[in-house]
């Protein structure tokens, strides 16, 4: 029961972020784009494909996008994963949530 409530709250949170993120943010012109440029682009590059020698995920890859849910992306950004450091002490929760939406915007349609 407790887990269901937490999942519902997270779903509502991420859903509301997705609905309130403007097309400009998704196209690299909003606050999330600036946070991405400052904290993420040095390894993941502006195009989301990443520096090959570092072997980060390719955010434009639909299979990679489909293999992770928003909660997993949020946790990876907040806590780090592999060689990537965590950003929960650097970024506010809202900035991390916005980065999840921004990373989703790289998916090729």
Short mmCIF file of N, CA and C in Angstrom, two decimals:
data_model
loop_
_atom_site.label_atom_id
_atom_site.label_comp_id
_atom_site.label_asym_id
_atom_site.label_seq_id
_atom_site.Cartn_x
_atom_site.Cartn_y
_atom_site.Cartn_z
N UNK A 1 0.83 -1.19 0.00
CA UNK A 1 0.00 0.00 0.00
C UNK A 1 0.88 1.26 0.00
N UNK A 2 1.87 1.30 0.92
CA UNK A 2 2.75 2.46 1.01
C UNK A 2 3.50 2.67 -0.31
N UNK A 3 3.97 1.58 -0.90
CA UNK A 3 4.69 1.66 -2.17
C UNK A 3 3.79 2.18 -3.29
N UNK A 4 2.53 1.76 -3.29
CA UNK A 4 1.58 2.23 -4.31
C UNK A 4 1.36 3.73 -4.20
N UNK A 5 1.26 4.22 -2.97
CA UNK A 5 1.07 5.66 -2.77
C UNK A 5 2.30 6.42 -3.25
N UNK A 6 3.48 5.93 -2.93
CA UNK A 6 4.71 6.58 -3.38
C UNK A 6 4.78 6.59 -4.90
N UNK A 7 4.46 5.46 -5.52
CA UNK A 7 4.48 5.39 -6.99
C UNK A 7 3.46 6.35 -7.59
N UNK A 8 2.29 6.46 -6.98
CA UNK A 8 1.26 7.37 -7.48
C UNK A 8 1.74 8.82 -7.38
N UNK A 9 2.36 9.16 -6.26
CA UNK A 9 2.88 10.52 -6.09
C UNK A 9 3.96 10.82 -7.12
N UNK A 10 4.89 9.87 -7.32
CA UNK A 10 5.94 10.06 -8.32
C UNK A 10 5.37 10.19 -9.72
N UNK A 11 4.37 9.36 -10.04
CA UNK A 11 3.73 9.43 -11.35
C UNK A 11 3.08 10.79 -11.54
N UNK A 12 2.38 11.27 -10.52
CA UNK A 12 1.73 12.57 -10.61
C UNK A 12 2.75 13.68 -10.78
N UNK A 13 3.85 13.59 -10.03
CA UNK A 13 4.91 14.58 -10.11
C UNK A 13 5.52 14.63 -11.50
N UNK A 14 5.95 13.47 -12.01
CA UNK A 14 6.57 13.45 -13.33
C UNK A 14 5.58 13.80 -14.42
N UNK A 15 4.34 13.39 -14.27
CA UNK A 15 3.32 13.73 -15.26
C UNK A 15 3.09 15.22 -15.32
N UNK A 16 3.03 15.87 -14.14
CA UNK A 16 2.81 17.31 -14.13
C UNK A 16 4.00 18.05 -14.70
N UNK A 17 5.20 17.54 -14.47
CA UNK A 17 6.38 18.17 -15.04
C UNK A 17 6.34 18.08 -16.56
N UNK A 18 5.99 16.91 -17.06
CA UNK A 18 5.92 16.73 -18.51
C UNK A 18 4.90 17.67 -19.13
N UNK A 19 3.79 17.90 -18.43
CA UNK A 19 2.75 18.77 -18.96
C UNK A 19 3.12 20.24 -18.85
N UNK A 20 3.97 20.59 -17.87
CA UNK A 20 4.32 22.00 -17.68
C UNK A 20 5.63 22.38 -18.36
N UNK A 21 6.32 21.42 -18.91
CA UNK A 21 7.56 21.74 -19.62
C UNK A 21 7.19 22.23 -21.02
N UNK A 22 7.65 23.41 -21.33
CA UNK A 22 7.27 24.02 -22.60
C UNK A 22 8.06 23.41 -23.75
N UNK A 23 7.55 23.55 -24.97
CA UNK A 23 8.30 23.10 -26.14
C UNK A 23 9.68 23.76 -26.22
N UNK A 24 9.78 25.02 -25.78
CA UNK A 24 11.09 25.70 -25.80
C UNK A 24 12.09 24.98 -24.91
N UNK A 25 11.64 24.52 -23.73
CA UNK A 25 12.54 23.79 -22.84
C UNK A 25 12.97 22.49 -23.50
N UNK A 26 12.04 21.79 -24.12
CA UNK A 26 12.36 20.52 -24.75
C UNK A 26 13.28 20.71 -25.95
N UNK A 27 13.33 21.92 -26.51
CA UNK A 27 14.18 22.18 -27.66
C UNK A 27 15.47 22.89 -27.28
N UNK A 28 15.78 22.92 -26.00
CA UNK A 28 17.07 23.45 -25.58
C UNK A 28 17.12 24.93 -25.29
N UNK A 29 15.96 25.56 -25.00
CA UNK A 29 15.97 26.99 -24.77
C UNK A 29 15.50 27.37 -23.37
N UNK A 30 15.12 26.41 -22.54
CA UNK A 30 14.60 26.71 -21.23
C UNK A 30 15.61 26.49 -20.12
N UNK A 31 15.14 26.62 -18.88
CA UNK A 31 16.03 26.45 -17.72
C UNK A 31 16.68 25.06 -17.67
N UNK A 32 15.95 24.03 -18.05
CA UNK A 32 16.53 22.68 -18.03
C UNK A 32 17.69 22.57 -19.01
N UNK A 33 17.59 23.26 -20.13
CA UNK A 33 18.67 23.24 -21.12
C UNK A 33 19.94 23.86 -20.54
N UNK A 34 19.77 24.91 -19.75
CA UNK A 34 20.94 25.55 -19.14
C UNK A 34 21.57 24.62 -18.11
N UNK A 35 20.74 23.99 -17.27
CA UNK A 35 21.26 23.04 -16.28
C UNK A 35 21.98 21.91 -16.99
N UNK A 36 21.39 21.40 -18.06
CA UNK A 36 22.02 20.33 -18.83
C UNK A 36 23.37 20.79 -19.38
N UNK A 37 23.40 21.99 -19.94
CA UNK A 37 24.64 22.52 -20.52
C UNK A 37 25.75 22.63 -19.48
N UNK A 38 25.38 23.07 -18.29
CA UNK A 38 26.38 23.27 -17.24
C UNK A 38 26.84 21.96 -16.62
N UNK A 39 25.90 21.04 -16.36
CA UNK A 39 26.23 19.86 -15.56
C UNK A 39 26.34 18.55 -16.35
N UNK A 40 25.78 18.50 -17.53
CA UNK A 40 25.66 17.21 -18.22
C UNK A 40 26.41 17.15 -19.56
N UNK A 41 26.41 18.27 -20.28
CA UNK A 41 26.90 18.27 -21.67
C UNK A 41 28.38 17.92 -21.79
N UNK A 42 29.17 18.15 -20.75
CA UNK A 42 30.60 17.86 -20.88
C UNK A 42 30.85 16.38 -21.11
N UNK A 43 29.96 15.52 -20.66
CA UNK A 43 30.09 14.07 -20.92
C UNK A 43 29.03 13.56 -21.90
N UNK A 44 27.81 14.10 -21.78
CA UNK A 44 26.71 13.61 -22.61
C UNK A 44 26.55 14.41 -23.90
N UNK A 45 27.33 15.46 -24.07
CA UNK A 45 27.31 16.36 -25.22
C UNK A 45 25.96 17.04 -25.39
N UNK A 46 25.98 18.15 -26.07
CA UNK A 46 24.75 18.92 -26.30
C UNK A 46 23.72 18.13 -27.10
N UNK A 47 24.20 17.22 -27.95
CA UNK A 47 23.27 16.46 -28.79
C UNK A 47 22.73 15.21 -28.09
N UNK A 48 23.19 14.94 -26.86
CA UNK A 48 22.69 13.79 -26.10
C UNK A 48 23.30 12.45 -26.47
N UNK A 49 24.21 12.45 -27.43
CA UNK A 49 24.80 11.18 -27.87
C UNK A 49 25.98 10.76 -27.02
N UNK A 50 26.58 11.67 -26.29
CA UNK A 50 27.67 11.35 -25.38
C UNK A 50 29.01 11.23 -26.06
N UNK A 51 30.05 11.34 -25.25
CA UNK A 51 31.41 11.18 -25.72
C UNK A 51 31.70 9.68 -25.77
N UNK A 52 31.95 9.13 -26.95
CA UNK A 52 32.08 7.67 -27.09
C UNK A 52 33.10 7.03 -26.15
N UNK A 53 34.22 7.67 -25.92
CA UNK A 53 35.26 7.05 -25.08
C UNK A 53 34.80 6.90 -23.62
N UNK A 54 33.82 7.69 -23.20
CA UNK A 54 33.29 7.59 -21.84
C UNK A 54 32.16 6.55 -21.73
N UNK A 55 31.63 6.15 -22.86
CA UNK A 55 30.56 5.18 -22.96
C UNK A 55 29.29 5.55 -22.20
N UNK A 56 28.87 6.83 -22.27
CA UNK A 56 27.60 7.17 -21.64
C UNK A 56 26.46 6.70 -22.55
N UNK A 57 25.24 6.67 -22.03
CA UNK A 57 24.13 6.27 -22.89
C UNK A 57 23.88 7.31 -23.98
N UNK A 58 23.34 6.85 -25.08
CA UNK A 58 22.94 7.72 -26.18
C UNK A 58 21.48 8.08 -25.94
N UNK A 59 21.21 9.30 -25.50
CA UNK A 59 19.85 9.71 -25.18
C UNK A 59 18.93 9.75 -26.39
N UNK A 60 19.50 9.74 -27.60
CA UNK A 60 18.67 9.74 -28.80
C UNK A 60 18.21 8.35 -29.19
N UNK A 61 18.74 7.33 -28.53
CA UNK A 61 18.41 5.94 -28.85
C UNK A 61 17.07 5.56 -28.23
N UNK A 62 16.10 5.27 -29.08
CA UNK A 62 14.77 4.90 -28.62
C UNK A 62 14.75 3.66 -27.74
N UNK A 63 15.61 2.70 -28.05
CA UNK A 63 15.67 1.49 -27.22
C UNK A 63 16.16 1.82 -25.81
N UNK A 64 17.17 2.68 -25.71
CA UNK A 64 17.65 3.08 -24.40
C UNK A 64 16.56 3.83 -23.64
N UNK A 65 15.90 4.75 -24.33
CA UNK A 65 14.83 5.52 -23.70
C UNK A 65 13.72 4.59 -23.17
N UNK A 66 13.35 3.61 -23.99
CA UNK A 66 12.26 2.70 -23.61
C UNK A 66 12.66 1.77 -22.47
N UNK A 67 13.94 1.56 -22.28
CA UNK A 67 14.40 0.61 -21.26
C UNK A 67 14.45 1.21 -19.85
N UNK A 68 14.14 2.48 -19.73
CA UNK A 68 14.18 3.15 -18.43
C UNK A 68 12.93 3.99 -18.22
N UNK A 69 12.42 3.94 -16.99
CA UNK A 69 11.28 4.80 -16.67
C UNK A 69 11.81 6.09 -16.03
N UNK A 70 10.91 7.04 -15.83
CA UNK A 70 11.32 8.34 -15.30
C UNK A 70 11.92 8.24 -13.90
N UNK A 71 11.40 7.34 -13.10
CA UNK A 71 11.94 7.17 -11.74
C UNK A 71 13.40 6.70 -11.81
N UNK A 72 13.70 5.79 -12.73
CA UNK A 72 15.08 5.31 -12.89
C UNK A 72 15.99 6.45 -13.35
N UNK A 73 15.52 7.26 -14.28
CA UNK A 73 16.33 8.40 -14.73
C UNK A 73 16.57 9.37 -13.59
N UNK A 74 15.52 9.67 -12.84
CA UNK A 74 15.65 10.58 -11.71
C UNK A 74 16.66 10.04 -10.70
N UNK A 75 16.55 8.78 -10.36
CA UNK A 75 17.48 8.17 -9.40
C UNK A 75 18.91 8.18 -9.92
N UNK A 76 19.10 7.93 -11.21
CA UNK A 76 20.44 7.95 -11.80
C UNK A 76 21.07 9.33 -11.73
N UNK A 77 20.27 10.35 -12.02
CA UNK A 77 20.78 11.73 -11.95
C UNK A 77 21.07 12.11 -10.50
N UNK A 78 20.15 11.78 -9.62
CA UNK A 78 20.29 12.17 -8.21
C UNK A 78 21.44 11.44 -7.52
N UNK A 79 21.51 10.14 -7.72
CA UNK A 79 22.45 9.30 -6.96
C UNK A 79 23.69 8.88 -7.73
N UNK A 80 23.70 9.13 -9.03
CA UNK A 80 24.80 8.68 -9.86
C UNK A 80 24.61 7.24 -10.27
N UNK A 81 25.31 6.86 -11.31
CA UNK A 81 25.25 5.48 -11.80
C UNK A 81 26.55 5.21 -12.54
N UNK A 82 27.16 4.10 -12.24
CA UNK A 82 28.45 3.80 -12.85
C UNK A 82 29.48 4.86 -12.49
N UNK A 83 30.14 5.42 -13.50
CA UNK A 83 31.14 6.45 -13.25
C UNK A 83 30.52 7.85 -13.12
N UNK A 84 29.23 7.98 -13.42
CA UNK A 84 28.58 9.28 -13.32
C UNK A 84 28.31 9.61 -11.85
N UNK A 85 28.71 10.80 -11.43
CA UNK A 85 28.45 11.19 -10.05
C UNK A 85 26.99 11.55 -9.84
N UNK A 86 26.54 11.51 -8.61
CA UNK A 86 25.20 11.94 -8.27
C UNK A 86 25.14 13.46 -8.14
N UNK A 87 23.97 14.02 -8.42
CA UNK A 87 23.80 15.47 -8.39
C UNK A 87 22.80 15.94 -7.35
N UNK A 88 22.35 15.04 -6.43
CA UNK A 88 21.34 15.47 -5.47
C UNK A 88 21.87 16.54 -4.52
N UNK A 89 23.14 16.62 -4.30
CA UNK A 89 23.70 17.67 -3.47
C UNK A 89 24.00 18.95 -4.23
N UNK A 90 23.89 18.88 -5.55
CA UNK A 90 24.23 20.01 -6.41
C UNK A 90 22.98 20.65 -7.00
N UNK A 91 22.04 19.81 -7.40
CA UNK A 91 20.81 20.28 -8.04
C UNK A 91 19.61 20.12 -7.11
N UNK A 92 18.65 20.99 -7.27
CA UNK A 92 17.39 20.90 -6.52
C UNK A 92 16.55 19.79 -7.14
N UNK A 93 15.65 19.19 -6.36
CA UNK A 93 14.78 18.13 -6.91
C UNK A 93 14.03 18.57 -8.18
N UNK A 94 13.58 19.81 -8.22
CA UNK A 94 12.88 20.30 -9.41
C UNK A 94 13.78 20.35 -10.63
N UNK A 95 15.04 20.67 -10.43
CA UNK A 95 16.00 20.69 -11.54
C UNK A 95 16.25 19.28 -12.05
N UNK A 96 16.33 18.33 -11.14
CA UNK A 96 16.51 16.93 -11.56
C UNK A 96 15.29 16.45 -12.32
N UNK A 97 14.10 16.80 -11.84
CA UNK A 97 12.87 16.43 -12.55
C UNK A 97 12.84 17.03 -13.94
N UNK A 98 13.26 18.29 -14.05
CA UNK A 98 13.30 18.94 -15.36
C UNK A 98 14.32 18.27 -16.28
N UNK A 99 15.43 17.81 -15.72
CA UNK A 99 16.42 17.10 -16.53
C UNK A 99 15.87 15.79 -17.06
N UNK A 100 15.04 15.11 -16.28
CA UNK A 100 14.42 13.87 -16.76
C UNK A 100 13.61 14.18 -18.02
N UNK A 101 12.81 15.22 -17.96
CA UNK A 101 12.00 15.60 -19.13
C UNK A 101 12.91 16.01 -20.28
N UNK A 102 13.96 16.74 -19.97
CA UNK A 102 14.89 17.18 -21.00
C UNK A 102 15.58 15.99 -21.68
N UNK A 103 16.03 15.03 -20.88
CA UNK A 103 16.66 13.83 -21.45
C UNK A 103 15.67 13.10 -22.35
N UNK A 104 14.41 13.05 -21.96
CA UNK A 104 13.38 12.42 -22.80
C UNK A 104 13.23 13.13 -24.13
N UNK A 105 13.50 14.44 -24.15
CA UNK A 105 13.32 15.21 -25.40
C UNK A 105 14.33 14.86 -26.47
N UNK A 106 15.41 14.15 -26.11
CA UNK A 106 16.40 13.75 -27.10
C UNK A 106 15.94 12.60 -27.98
N UNK A 107 14.95 11.86 -27.53
CA UNK A 107 14.50 10.67 -28.27
C UNK A 107 14.08 11.06 -29.69
N UNK A 108 14.65 10.37 -30.63
CA UNK A 108 14.28 10.58 -32.03
C UNK A 108 12.87 10.06 -32.25
N UNK A 109 12.11 10.80 -32.98
CA UNK A 109 10.72 10.39 -33.23
C UNK A 109 10.60 9.73 -34.56
#
